[in-house]
Coordinates of C-alpha atoms and ligand atoms in Angstrom, one line a residue:
X1 CA 45.1 -1.0 18.5
X2 CA 42.8 0.9 16.2
X3 CA 44.7 3.2 13.8
X4 CA 44.3 6.9 14.3
X5 CA 42.5 8.9 11.8
X6 CA 45.7 10.1 10.2
X7 CA 47.0 6.5 10.0
X8 CA 43.8 5.4 8.4
X9 CA 44.0 8.1 5.9
X10 CA 47.5 7.1 5.0
X11 CA 46.5 3.5 4.9
X12 CA 43.7 4.1 2.4
X13 CA 45.6 6.7 0.5
X14 CA 43.2 9.6 1.1
X15 CA 45.8 12.1 2.3
X16 CA 46.6 13.4 -1.2
X17 CA 42.9 14.1 -1.9
X18 CA 42.2 15.7 1.5
X19 CA 42.7 19.3 0.5
X20 CA 40.1 19.0 -2.3
X21 CA 37.3 18.2 0.1
X22 CA 35.0 20.8 1.6
X23 CA 34.4 21.0 5.4
X24 CA 31.2 19.0 5.4
X25 CA 32.8 16.2 3.4
X26 CA 35.9 16.2 5.6
X27 CA 33.7 16.0 8.7
X28 CA 31.7 13.1 7.3
X29 CA 34.8 11.2 6.0
X30 CA 36.5 11.6 9.4
X31 CA 33.4 10.3 11.2
X32 CA 33.1 7.3 8.9
X33 CA 36.8 6.5 9.1
X34 CA 36.5 6.7 12.9
X35 CA 33.5 4.4 12.7
X36 CA 35.4 1.6 11.0
X37 CA 34.5 2.5 7.4
X38 CA 37.9 3.5 6.1
X39 CA 37.5 0.9 3.3
X40 CA 35.1 3.3 1.6
X41 CA 38.1 5.5 0.7
X42 CA 40.6 2.8 0.0
X43 CA 42.7 3.0 -3.2
X44 CA 41.4 6.4 -4.2
X45 CA 43.1 7.8 -7.3
X46 CA 45.5 10.7 -7.1
X47 CA 43.9 14.2 -7.3
X48 CA 42.8 15.0 -10.9
X49 CA 41.8 11.4 -11.7
X50 CA 38.1 10.3 -11.5
X51 CA 37.2 13.5 -9.7
X52 CA 33.6 13.3 -11.0
X53 CA 33.1 9.8 -9.5
X54 CA 34.7 10.9 -6.2
X55 CA 32.3 13.8 -6.1
X56 CA 29.2 11.7 -6.8
X57 CA 30.3 9.2 -4.2
X58 CA 30.7 11.8 -1.5
X59 CA 27.5 13.5 -2.5
X60 CA 25.6 10.2 -2.1
X61 CA 27.2 9.7 1.4
X62 CA 26.2 13.3 2.4
X63 CA 22.7 12.8 1.1
X64 CA 22.1 9.5 3.0
X65 CA 23.7 11.0 6.1
X66 CA 21.1 13.8 5.9
X67 CA 18.1 11.7 5.2
X68 CA 18.4 9.1 7.9
X69 CA 17.6 10.4 11.4
X70 CA 20.8 10.0 13.3
X71 CA 22.8 10.0 10.0
X72 CA 25.0 7.3 8.8
X73 CA 26.5 6.8 12.2
X74 CA 23.0 6.1 13.5
X75 CA 22.3 3.7 10.7
X76 CA 25.5 1.8 11.2
X77 CA 24.9 1.6 15.0
X78 CA 21.4 0.3 14.4
X79 CA 22.8 -2.3 12.0
X80 CA 25.4 -3.5 14.4
X81 CA 22.9 -3.9 17.1
X82 CA 20.3 -5.8 15.0
X83 CA 23.0 -8.0 13.4
X84 CA 24.3 -9.0 16.8
X85 CA 20.8 -9.9 17.8
X86 CA 20.3 -11.8 14.6
X87 CA 23.6 -13.7 15.1
X88 CA 22.6 -14.6 18.7
X89 CA 19.4 -16.0 17.3
X90 CA 17.3 -13.7 19.5
X91 CA 13.6 -14.6 19.4
X92 CA 11.7 -11.4 18.9
X93 CA 8.7 -13.0 20.6
X94 CA 10.6 -14.4 23.7
X95 CA 8.3 -14.5 26.7
X96 CA 5.2 -13.6 24.7
X97 CA 2.1 -15.7 24.3
X98 CA -0.2 -15.1 21.3
X99 CA -3.9 -14.6 21.9
X100 CA -6.9 -13.7 19.7
X101 CA -6.8 -9.9 19.2
X102 CA -9.6 -7.5 19.9
X103 CA -11.7 -7.7 16.7
X104 CA -14.8 -6.0 15.2
X105 CA -16.4 -8.4 12.7
X106 CA -17.7 -6.5 9.7
X107 CA -17.8 -9.4 7.3
X108 CA -21.6 -9.1 7.0
X109 CA -23.5 -6.0 5.9
X110 CA -25.5 -5.7 9.1
X111 CA -27.0 -2.8 11.0
X112 CA -23.8 -2.6 12.9
X113 CA -21.9 -2.2 9.7
X114 CA -24.1 0.6 8.6
X115 CA -23.8 2.2 12.1
X116 CA -20.1 2.4 11.7
X117 CA -20.3 3.7 8.2
X118 CA -22.6 6.5 9.3
X119 CA -20.1 7.5 12.0
X120 CA -17.2 7.3 9.6
X121 CA -19.1 9.4 7.0
X122 CA -19.3 12.3 9.5
X123 CA -15.5 12.3 9.8
X124 CA -14.5 12.5 6.1
X125 CA -13.0 16.0 6.6
X126 CA -10.9 14.8 9.5
X127 CA -9.2 12.0 7.6
X128 CA -5.9 12.1 5.6
X129 CA -5.0 9.4 3.1
X130 CA -1.5 8.0 2.9
X131 CA -0.6 5.9 -0.1
X132 CA 2.6 4.0 0.0
X133 CA 3.7 3.6 -3.6
X134 CA 7.5 3.3 -3.6
X135 CA 7.6 -0.5 -4.3
X136 CA 9.3 -2.0 -7.3
X137 CA 6.5 -4.4 -8.1
X138 CA 8.9 -7.1 -9.2
X139 CA 6.3 -9.8 -8.8
X140 CA 4.0 -8.1 -11.2
X141 CA 6.8 -7.1 -13.6
X142 CA 4.8 -4.2 -15.1
X143 CA 6.8 -1.8 -17.2
X144 CA 5.6 1.3 -15.4
X145 CA 4.2 2.4 -12.1
X146 CA 1.5 0.2 -10.6
X147 CA -0.6 3.3 -9.9
X148 CA -1.0 3.7 -13.7
X149 CA -2.5 0.2 -14.2
X150 CA -6.3 0.1 -14.8
X151 CA -8.2 -1.5 -12.0
X152 CA -11.1 -2.2 -14.5
X153 CA -11.0 -2.2 -18.3
X154 CA -14.6 -1.2 -19.1
X155 CA -13.5 2.4 -18.7
X156 CA -9.8 1.8 -18.0
X157 CA -9.8 3.6 -14.6
X158 CA -6.3 3.6 -13.2
X159 CA -5.6 3.0 -9.5
X160 CA -4.5 6.6 -9.1
X161 CA -7.7 8.0 -10.7
X162 CA -9.8 5.6 -8.6
X163 CA -8.1 6.9 -5.4
X164 CA -8.4 10.5 -6.4
X165 CA -12.1 10.0 -7.3
X166 CA -12.7 8.7 -3.8
X167 CA -11.0 11.7 -2.2
X168 CA -13.2 14.0 -4.3
X169 CA -16.2 12.1 -3.2
X170 CA -15.2 12.3 0.5
X171 CA -14.8 16.1 0.4
X172 CA -18.0 16.6 -1.6
X173 CA -19.8 14.8 1.3
X174 CA -18.2 16.7 4.1
X175 CA -19.8 19.8 5.6
X176 CA -16.6 21.8 5.4
X177 CA -15.7 20.6 1.9
X178 CA -12.1 20.7 3.0
X179 CA -9.7 19.0 0.6
X180 CA -8.7 15.6 1.9
X181 CA -4.9 15.5 2.3
X182 CA -3.4 12.9 0.0
X183 CA 0.2 11.9 0.9
X184 CA 1.9 9.7 -1.6
X185 CA 5.2 8.0 -0.7
X186 CA 7.3 7.3 -3.8
X187 CA 10.8 6.1 -4.4
X188 CA 13.3 7.1 -7.0
X189 CA 11.9 4.2 -9.1
X190 CA 8.3 5.4 -8.9
X191 CA 8.5 9.2 -8.2
X192 CA 9.0 10.6 -11.7
X193 CA 6.2 8.6 -13.3
X194 CA 3.8 9.3 -10.4
X195 CA 4.3 13.0 -10.8
X196 CA 4.0 12.7 -14.6
X197 CA 0.7 10.9 -14.2
X198 CA -0.6 13.5 -11.8
X199 CA 0.5 16.4 -14.1
X200 CA -0.8 14.8 -17.3
X201 CA -4.2 14.3 -15.7
X202 CA -4.5 17.7 -14.0
X203 CA -4.2 15.9 -10.6
X204 CA -7.4 14.0 -11.4
X205 CA -9.4 17.0 -10.2
X206 CA -7.6 17.3 -6.9
X207 CA -5.9 20.6 -5.9
X208 CA -2.2 20.5 -6.1
X209 CA -2.0 21.7 -2.5
X210 CA -3.7 18.7 -1.1
X211 CA -1.3 16.2 -2.7
X212 CA 2.0 15.7 -0.7
X213 CA 4.7 13.7 -2.4
X214 CA 7.3 12.2 -0.1
X215 CA 10.2 10.4 -1.6
X216 CA 11.8 7.5 0.3
X217 CA 15.5 7.0 -0.2
X218 CA 17.5 3.9 -0.5
X219 CA 19.7 2.8 2.4
X220 CA 23.3 1.5 2.2
X221 CA 23.8 -2.3 2.1
X222 CA 25.8 -3.9 4.9
X223 CA 28.5 -6.4 4.1
X224 CA 29.1 -8.1 7.5
X225 CA 28.3 -8.3 11.1
X226 CA 30.5 -5.3 12.0
X227 CA 28.3 -3.1 9.9
X228 CA 30.8 -2.5 7.1
X229 CA 29.0 -0.5 4.3
X230 CA 29.1 -2.5 1.1
X231 CA 30.6 -1.2 -2.1
X232 CA 29.5 -2.0 -5.6
X233 CA 32.7 -0.6 -6.9
X234 CA 35.3 1.9 -5.9
X235 CA 33.3 5.2 -5.5
X236 CA 29.9 3.4 -5.5
X237 CA 27.9 2.1 -2.5
X238 CA 25.4 -0.7 -2.9
X239 CA 22.0 0.8 -2.1
X240 CA 18.7 -1.0 -1.3
X241 CA 15.1 -0.2 -0.5
X242 CA 14.3 0.3 3.2
X243 CA 10.7 -0.9 3.1
X244 CA 7.3 0.8 3.4
X245 CA 7.9 1.6 7.0
X246 CA 9.8 4.6 5.7
X247 CA 6.5 6.4 5.5
X248 CA 6.6 7.0 9.2
X249 CA 10.1 8.5 9.0
X250 CA 9.1 10.7 6.1
X251 CA 5.9 11.9 7.8
X252 CA 8.2 12.8 10.8
X253 CA 11.2 14.4 9.1
X254 CA 9.0 16.4 6.7
X255 CA 6.9 17.7 9.6
X256 CA 3.8 16.7 7.7
X257 CA 2.2 14.5 10.3
X258 CA 2.4 17.3 12.9
X259 CA 1.2 19.9 10.4
X260 CA -1.8 17.9 9.4
X261 CA -2.6 17.3 13.0
X262 CA -2.5 21.1 13.6
X263 CA -4.9 21.5 10.7
X264 CA -7.5 19.3 12.3
X265 CA -6.8 15.8 10.8
X266 CA -7.7 13.2 13.4
X267 CA -7.0 10.0 11.5
X268 CA -4.7 8.9 8.7
X269 CA -5.6 5.9 6.6
X270 CA -2.7 4.1 5.0
X271 CA -3.3 2.2 1.8
X272 CA -1.2 0.3 -0.8
X273 CA -0.7 1.1 -4.5
X274 CA -3.0 -1.6 -6.0
X275 CA -5.6 -2.4 -3.4
X276 CA -8.7 -1.2 -5.2
X277 CA -11.2 -2.1 -2.4
X278 CA -9.5 0.1 0.2
X279 CA -12.2 2.8 0.0
X280 CA -15.0 0.3 0.4
X281 CA -13.7 -0.1 3.9
X282 CA -12.9 3.5 4.6
X283 CA -16.2 4.8 6.1
X284 CA -16.8 1.8 8.4
X285 CA -13.1 1.5 9.4
X286 CA -13.0 5.2 10.4
X287 CA -16.3 4.7 12.2
X288 CA -14.8 1.8 14.2
X289 CA -11.6 3.8 15.0
X290 CA -13.7 6.7 16.2
X291 CA -16.2 4.7 18.2
X292 CA -13.8 2.3 19.8
X293 CA -11.1 4.9 20.3
X294 CA -8.5 2.8 18.5
X295 CA -5.1 4.4 18.1
X296 CA -4.3 1.8 15.5
X297 CA -6.9 -0.1 13.6
X298 CA -5.6 -2.9 11.3
X299 CA -8.0 -3.9 8.6
X300 CA -8.0 -7.6 8.2
X301 CA -9.6 -10.7 6.5
X302 CA -10.5 -14.1 7.9
X303 CA -7.3 -16.1 7.3
X304 CA -7.1 -19.7 6.3
X305 CA -4.5 -21.3 8.6
X306 CA -1.1 -21.3 7.0
X307 CA -2.1 -18.7 4.4
X308 CA 0.9 -16.6 3.3
X309 CA -0.3 -13.4 4.8
X310 CA 0.7 -11.9 8.2
X311 CA -1.5 -12.8 11.1
X312 CA -2.7 -10.3 13.7
X313 CA -2.2 -11.4 17.2
X314 CA -2.4 -10.0 20.7
X315 CA 1.0 -10.8 22.3
X316 CA 1.0 -11.0 26.1
X317 CA 4.0 -11.3 28.4
X318 CA 7.0 -9.6 29.9
X319 CA 4.6 -7.2 31.6
X320 CA 3.4 -6.0 28.2
X321 CA 0.5 -6.6 25.9
X322 CA 0.2 -5.4 22.4
X323 CA -1.5 -6.4 19.1
X324 CA 0.8 -6.9 16.2
X325 CA 1.2 -8.3 12.8
X326 CA 3.2 -11.6 13.0
X327 CA 4.7 -12.6 9.6
X328 CA 3.1 -16.0 8.6
X329 CA 6.5 -17.8 8.7
X330 CA 7.0 -16.7 12.3
X331 CA 3.4 -17.3 13.4
X332 CA 3.4 -21.1 13.1
X333 CA 6.6 -21.7 15.1
X334 CA 5.4 -19.2 17.7
X335 CA 2.1 -21.0 18.1
X336 CA 3.9 -24.4 18.3
X337 CA 6.2 -23.0 21.0
X338 CA 3.3 -21.6 23.1
X339 CA -0.4 -22.3 22.8
X340 CA -0.9 -24.7 20.0
X341 CA 1.3 -27.8 19.4
X342 CA -0.3 -28.3 16.0
X343 CA 0.7 -24.8 15.0
X344 CA -1.7 -22.5 13.1
X345 CA -5.1 -24.3 12.9
X346 CA -8.7 -23.3 12.4
X347 CA -10.9 -22.5 15.3
X348 CA -14.7 -23.2 15.4
X349 CA -15.2 -20.4 12.8
X350 CA -13.2 -22.5 10.3
X351 CA -10.5 -19.8 10.1
X352 CA -7.3 -19.1 12.0
X353 CA -7.7 -17.3 15.3
X354 CA -5.3 -14.7 13.9
X355 CA -6.9 -12.6 11.1
X356 CA -4.9 -11.8 8.0
X357 CA -3.4 -8.3 7.7
X358 CA -4.5 -6.3 4.7
X359 CA -2.0 -3.6 5.5
X360 CA -4.7 -1.0 5.4
X361 CA -4.2 0.9 8.6
X362 CA -6.2 3.6 10.3
X363 CA -4.0 5.5 12.8
X364 CA -5.1 8.1 15.3
X365 CA -3.1 11.3 14.7
X366 CA -2.7 12.3 18.3
X367 CA -0.9 9.2 19.3
X368 CA 0.9 8.9 16.0
X369 CA 2.5 12.3 16.3
X370 CA 3.7 11.6 19.8
X371 CA 5.2 8.2 18.7
X372 CA 6.9 9.9 15.7
X373 CA 8.5 12.5 17.9
X374 CA 9.8 9.9 20.4
X375 CA 11.1 7.5 17.7
X376 CA 12.1 10.0 15.0
X377 CA 9.9 7.9 12.8
X378 CA 12.2 4.9 12.8
X379 CA 9.8 2.2 13.4
X380 CA 11.1 -1.2 14.5
X381 CA 13.8 -1.8 11.9
X382 CA 14.8 -5.4 11.3
X383 CA 17.5 -7.2 9.4
X384 CA 17.2 -10.4 7.6
X385 CA 20.7 -11.5 6.4
X386 CA 21.1 -14.8 4.5
X387 CA 24.1 -16.4 6.1
X388 CA 26.6 -18.6 4.3
X389 CA 26.5 -21.2 7.1
X390 CA 25.4 -21.8 10.7
X391 CA 28.3 -19.9 12.2
X392 CA 26.5 -16.8 11.0
X393 CA 29.7 -15.0 10.3
X394 CA 29.3 -14.2 6.6
X395 CA 26.4 -13.2 4.4
X396 CA 25.6 -14.7 1.0
X397 CA 25.1 -11.1 -0.2
X398 CA 25.0 -7.7 1.5
X399 CA 21.9 -7.1 3.6
X400 CA 20.2 -3.9 4.8
X401 CA 17.9 -2.7 7.5
X402 CA 14.2 -2.7 6.6
X403 CA 11.0 -1.4 8.2
X404 CA 7.3 -2.2 7.7
X405 CA 4.6 0.3 8.2
X406 CA 2.4 -2.2 10.2
X407 CA 5.0 -2.5 12.9
X408 CA 4.2 0.9 14.5
X409 CA 2.4 -0.8 17.5
X410 CA 5.8 -2.2 18.6
X411 CA 6.4 1.3 20.0
X412 CA 3.0 1.6 21.7
X413 CA 2.7 1.7 25.5
X414 CA -0.1 0.6 27.7
X415 CA -2.3 3.6 26.9
X416 CA -2.5 3.0 23.2
X417 CA -5.4 0.9 21.9
X418 CA -4.9 -1.4 18.9
X419 CA -7.8 -3.2 17.3
X420 CA -8.6 -5.3 14.2
X421 CA -11.5 -4.8 11.9
X422 CA -12.4 -7.8 9.8
X423 CA -14.0 -7.5 6.4
X424 CA -14.9 -9.8 3.6
X425 CA -12.0 -10.4 1.3
X426 CA -13.6 -9.0 -1.9
X427 CA -14.6 -5.9 0.0
X428 CA -11.3 -5.1 1.5
X429 CA -8.3 -6.8 0.1
X430 CA -7.7 -7.6 -3.6
X431 CA -4.3 -6.4 -4.5
X432 CA -2.8 -6.7 -8.0
X433 CA 0.7 -8.0 -7.2
X434 CA 1.3 -11.1 -9.3
X435 CA 2.0 -11.6 -13.0
X436 CA -0.5 -13.9 -14.7
X437 CA 1.8 -16.9 -14.8
X438 CA 2.5 -16.8 -11.1
X439 CA -1.1 -16.0 -10.4
X440 CA -2.2 -19.1 -12.2
X441 CA 0.3 -21.2 -10.2
X442 CA -1.1 -19.7 -7.0
X443 CA -4.7 -20.6 -8.0
X444 CA -3.5 -24.1 -9.0
X445 CA -2.1 -24.6 -5.5
X446 CA -5.3 -23.3 -3.9
X447 CA -4.2 -19.8 -2.9
X448 CA -5.5 -16.4 -3.9
X449 CA -4.2 -15.0 -7.2
X450 CA -3.9 -11.4 -6.2
X451 CA -3.6 -10.5 -9.9
X452 CA -5.1 -8.1 -12.4
X453 CA -8.2 -10.2 -13.2
X454 CA -9.0 -11.1 -9.6
X455 CA -8.6 -7.4 -8.7
X456 CA -11.0 -6.4 -11.4
X457 CA -13.4 -9.2 -10.5
X458 CA -13.6 -7.9 -6.9
X459 CA -14.1 -4.4 -8.1
X460 CA -17.3 -5.5 -9.8
X461 CA -18.2 -7.8 -6.9
X462 CA -18.2 -4.7 -4.6
X463 CA -20.7 -3.0 -6.9
X464 CA -22.8 -6.1 -7.0
X465 CA -22.9 -6.2 -3.2
X466 CA -24.0 -2.6 -3.0
X467 CA -26.9 -3.3 -5.4
X468 CA -27.8 -6.4 -3.5
X469 CA -27.9 -4.5 -0.2
X470 CA -30.1 -1.9 -1.9
X471 CA -32.6 -4.5 -2.8
X472 CA -31.9 -5.0 -6.5
X473 CA -32.0 -8.6 -7.7
X474 CA -28.5 -9.6 -8.7
X475 CA -27.9 -12.8 -10.6
X476 CA -24.2 -13.8 -10.5
X477 CA -22.6 -15.5 -13.5
X478 CA -20.3 -18.4 -13.7
X479 CA -16.5 -18.0 -13.4
X480 CA -14.4 -18.4 -16.5
X481 CA -10.7 -19.4 -16.3
X482 CA -8.6 -16.9 -18.3
X483 CA -5.0 -18.0 -18.5
X484 CA -5.5 -20.1 -15.4
X485 CA -7.0 -17.2 -13.3
X486 CA -10.8 -17.1 -12.5
X487 CA -12.9 -14.2 -13.6
X488 CA -16.7 -13.9 -12.9
X489 CA -18.4 -12.9 -16.1
X490 CA -20.8 -10.6 -14.4
X491 CA -22.8 -8.7 -13.7
X492 CA -20.1 -6.1 -14.0
X493 CA -21.1 -3.2 -11.7
X494 CA -19.3 0.0 -11.2
X495 CA -20.9 2.4 -8.8
X496 CA -18.5 5.3 -8.7
X497 CA -17.7 7.0 -5.4
X498 CA -19.6 10.1 -6.6
X499 CA -22.7 8.0 -6.5
X500 CA -22.2 6.0 -3.3
X501 CA -19.6 5.8 -0.7
X502 CA -21.7 4.0 1.9
X503 CA -24.3 1.2 1.7
X504 CA -26.9 3.6 2.9
X505 CA -26.3 6.0 0.0
X506 CA -26.8 3.1 -2.4
X507 CA -30.1 2.2 -0.6
X508 CA -31.3 5.8 -1.0
X509 CA -30.5 5.9 -4.7
X510 CA -31.5 2.4 -5.9
X511 CA -35.0 0.9 -5.6
X512 CA -36.0 -2.5 -6.9
X513 CA -34.9 -3.7 -10.3
X514 CA -32.8 -6.6 -11.4
X515 CA -29.5 -7.2 -13.1
X516 CA -28.6 -10.5 -14.8
X517 CA -25.5 -12.5 -15.0
X518 CA -23.5 -11.0 -17.8
X519 CA -25.0 -7.5 -17.7
X520 CA -23.1 -4.3 -17.0
X521 CA -24.0 -1.2 -15.0
X522 CA -21.9 1.9 -14.6
X523 CA -23.2 4.8 -12.6
X524 CA -21.2 8.0 -12.0
X525 CA -22.9 11.1 -10.4
X526 CA -24.2 12.2 -7.1
X527 CA -27.8 12.7 -8.0
X528 CA -28.7 9.7 -10.0
X529 CA -31.5 7.4 -8.9
X530 CA -32.2 3.9 -10.3
X531 CA -35.9 3.2 -10.1
X532 CA -36.7 -0.4 -10.9
X533 CA -34.0 -0.7 -13.6
X534 CA -33.8 -4.0 -15.2
X535 CA -30.8 -5.3 -17.2
X536 CA -31.2 -8.7 -18.8
X537 CA -28.7 -10.9 -20.6
X538 CA -25.6 -9.0 -21.6
X539 CA -27.3 -5.6 -21.5
X540 CA -25.3 -2.7 -20.4
X541 CA -26.3 0.7 -19.0
X542 CA -24.0 3.6 -18.4
X543 CA -25.3 6.7 -16.7
X544 CA -23.1 9.8 -15.9
X545 CA -24.3 13.1 -14.6
X546 CA -22.4 16.2 -13.6
X547 CA -23.0 18.0 -10.4
X548 CA -26.4 19.6 -10.4
X549 CA -27.8 17.1 -12.9
X550 CA -30.6 15.1 -11.3
X551 CA -31.3 12.0 -13.2
X552 CA -34.0 9.3 -12.7
X553 CA -33.5 6.1 -14.6
X554 CA -36.3 3.6 -15.1
X555 CA -37.3 0.6 -17.1
X556 CA -35.9 -2.5 -18.8
X557 CA -32.8 -2.0 -21.0
X558 CA -31.9 -4.5 -23.7
X559 CA -28.8 -4.4 -25.8
X560 CA -25.7 -6.4 -26.6
X561 CA -23.7 -4.7 -23.9
X562 CA -20.0 -5.4 -23.5
X563 CA -18.4 -8.6 -24.7
X564 CA -15.4 -10.1 -23.1
X565 CA -12.8 -10.9 -25.6
X566 CA -9.7 -13.0 -24.7
X567 CA -6.4 -11.8 -26.1
X568 CA -4.6 -14.2 -28.4
X569 CA -1.0 -15.3 -27.8
X570 CA 0.1 -12.9 -30.5
X571 CA -1.7 -10.0 -28.9
X572 CA -0.1 -10.8 -25.5
X573 CA 3.4 -11.1 -27.0
X574 CA 5.9 -8.4 -25.8
X575 CA 6.2 -6.8 -29.2
X576 CA 2.4 -6.4 -29.8
X577 CA 1.0 -2.9 -29.4
X578 CA -1.8 -4.0 -27.1
X579 CA -1.5 -1.9 -23.9
X580 CA 0.4 -3.8 -21.2
X581 CA -2.4 -3.4 -18.7
X582 CA -4.5 -5.6 -20.9
X583 CA -1.8 -8.1 -21.6
X584 CA -1.3 -8.7 -17.9
X585 CA -4.9 -9.8 -17.6
X586 CA -5.4 -11.5 -20.9
X587 CA -8.8 -10.0 -21.9
X588 CA -10.6 -6.9 -22.9
X589 CA -14.2 -5.8 -23.3
X590 CA -15.7 -4.7 -26.6
X591 CA -18.7 -2.4 -26.5
X592 CA -21.4 -4.0 -28.7
X593 CA -24.1 -1.4 -28.1
X594 CA -24.3 -0.4 -24.4
X595 CA -27.0 2.3 -23.6
X596 CA -25.0 5.3 -22.6
X597 CA -26.5 8.5 -21.1
X598 CA -24.3 11.4 -20.2
X599 CA -25.6 14.7 -18.6
X600 CA -23.1 17.5 -18.6
X601 CA -25.5 20.4 -17.8
X602 CA -27.3 20.8 -14.5
X603 CA -31.0 20.2 -14.7
X604 CA -33.6 17.4 -14.1
X605 CA -33.8 14.5 -16.4
X606 CA -35.6 11.2 -16.7
X607 CA -34.2 8.3 -18.7
X608 CA -36.8 5.7 -19.5
X609 CA -36.0 2.5 -21.5
Ligands
UTP701 P1 4.6 -5.0 -1.9 O1 4.7 -6.0 -0.9 O2 3.6 -5.1 -3.0 O3 6.0 -4.8 -2.6 O4 4.5 -3.6 -1.2 P2 6.5 -4.2 -3.9 O5 7.9 -3.8 -3.8 O6 5.6 -3.1 -4.4 O7 6.3 -5.4 -5.0 P3 7.3 -6.7 -5.1 O8 7.5 -7.3 -3.8 O9 8.6 -6.1 -5.7 O10 6.6 -7.6 -6.1 C1 3.3 -3.3 -0.5 C2 3.1 -1.8 -0.6 O11 4.2 -1.1 -0.1 C3 4.8 -0.2 -1.0 C4 4.4 -0.8 -2.4 O12 4.4 0.3 -3.4 C5 3.0 -1.3 -2.1 O13 2.0 -0.3 -2.1 N1 6.2 -0.2 -0.8 C6 7.0 -1.3 -0.7 C7 6.8 1.1 -0.6 O14 6.1 2.1 -0.7 N2 8.1 1.1 -0.4 C8 8.9 0.0 -0.3 O15 10.2 0.2 -0.1 C9 8.3 -1.2 -0.5

């Protein structure tokens, strides 16, 4: 028979401390003891000993209890249920058959692409951006927050500044000029530095009111199948991250999703901390969501079969049908058990039928707020314990519940529409996740590096593509291997969002001209036009204009431009004073005489080489 609360208290030696607890603490302790967690209070010292530690421990329990919808009791109940399912080997896809999802192919810059961009561009003031930036970034191993890393090192633009620049460009283009809400999810690991970076840079020109910081909390680790909370030590729980799916819970508990909806926001776009190209896709992806009425639009890339990225599949069966990200390690067995004995293979397009998930999501606010209310924002938690043996009775180390933001459609019903928009990889998905050693190993085994150099490369590639579409002759250089990771030497093109957010804008502002393989072009300003500009060899041209400065640039520029310089082993060593964002890519650029024109006063100007 289960001991009574009083017996448990006696058992764990809590009775002597009882009178020192306040009512809230007493209530929570009682509930936890009743819920089989008496061990949390076992062996407590007599009153007067370790009081500070006891207080901190109780405070942490009270905090977690308040943060998680349904409190600790809810968390433990969810853990027990999921652990029982995991032990029973429940197949999450039982009875479901995968099919090709509903896709819009925007891998080419066609008239259809431009049509969607045009629709999206009229909705800039109805979009909120959500950046999930709570991750530890262990694979990259950077000693700071990933948002502070430069996406390019010609001008050292950090990811955070790049994102802010895009928000400013969106609002500058909207009729209402309404500030675009910017929600940033941080964790205790990334929060202080994210705020520091915003403060130190005057919020990168954004207004403080438009930036909403939400902090995700850690969740308690679970020691066994009965949902026993794991202790690091007496008076200390083991706490672990709960995953980026926390964003849904926080948007619900903070009331922010509902508030933004009331304020007229119709779509939220969710992006990751180091996916530089996210904003290339924004106008067209919003256009697709609006035009197709998608409640959930997953941005994707064509996926090579077996590639280590989640596949998007329509799953049909059990009287249901929904489109979902299936993790790559689950996709192959699911296919073998259902439609494809050979597993995940290429179709006639040469790619898997199941596009790769970029984890850039566009979610329709109306359906989102309803789902949040119904689910309290707890989206499809899962558990992935590592068992000591096949009896599945013990774990190698404590586990915890996790959630992923892309799992939201698991809660959708028949009326919600999920679609997939496929883009070229360089245009949509080039995260900076891996340190250079691991990145080189990935390249050696034929995979994408997803590293600093490849992210920078794709940043310039997007600029090249915009020039190409606008009719400039773009001559692409060879790739150079730097520390085992490929980098295309040029042309290095940065068209800032102030200059162009859509292909169409680029076409309006660029006419003719040519740019050769190792040249550089940086353009920043809304009213700059490039009229038959020619950049040969390594020549570099940088043009910046403030609002109200109308600048026409013409002619052939010739100079020594920017030179790529590889860092030496000594410069890359941990004790060298070279900034870490350079060390992690292994190179820098040195300005050898770029032509630079800056216009800080409104007026009309002509720059002629
Ligand atoms: P990643 O898969 O890159 O994970 O997260 P990570 O934790 O940042 O890096 P590793 O795995 O330790 O190397 C994808 C996105 O989700 C965010 C990350 O900040 C990144 O933008 N994330 C991840 C959160 O916001 N919270 C989490 O708990 C986990």
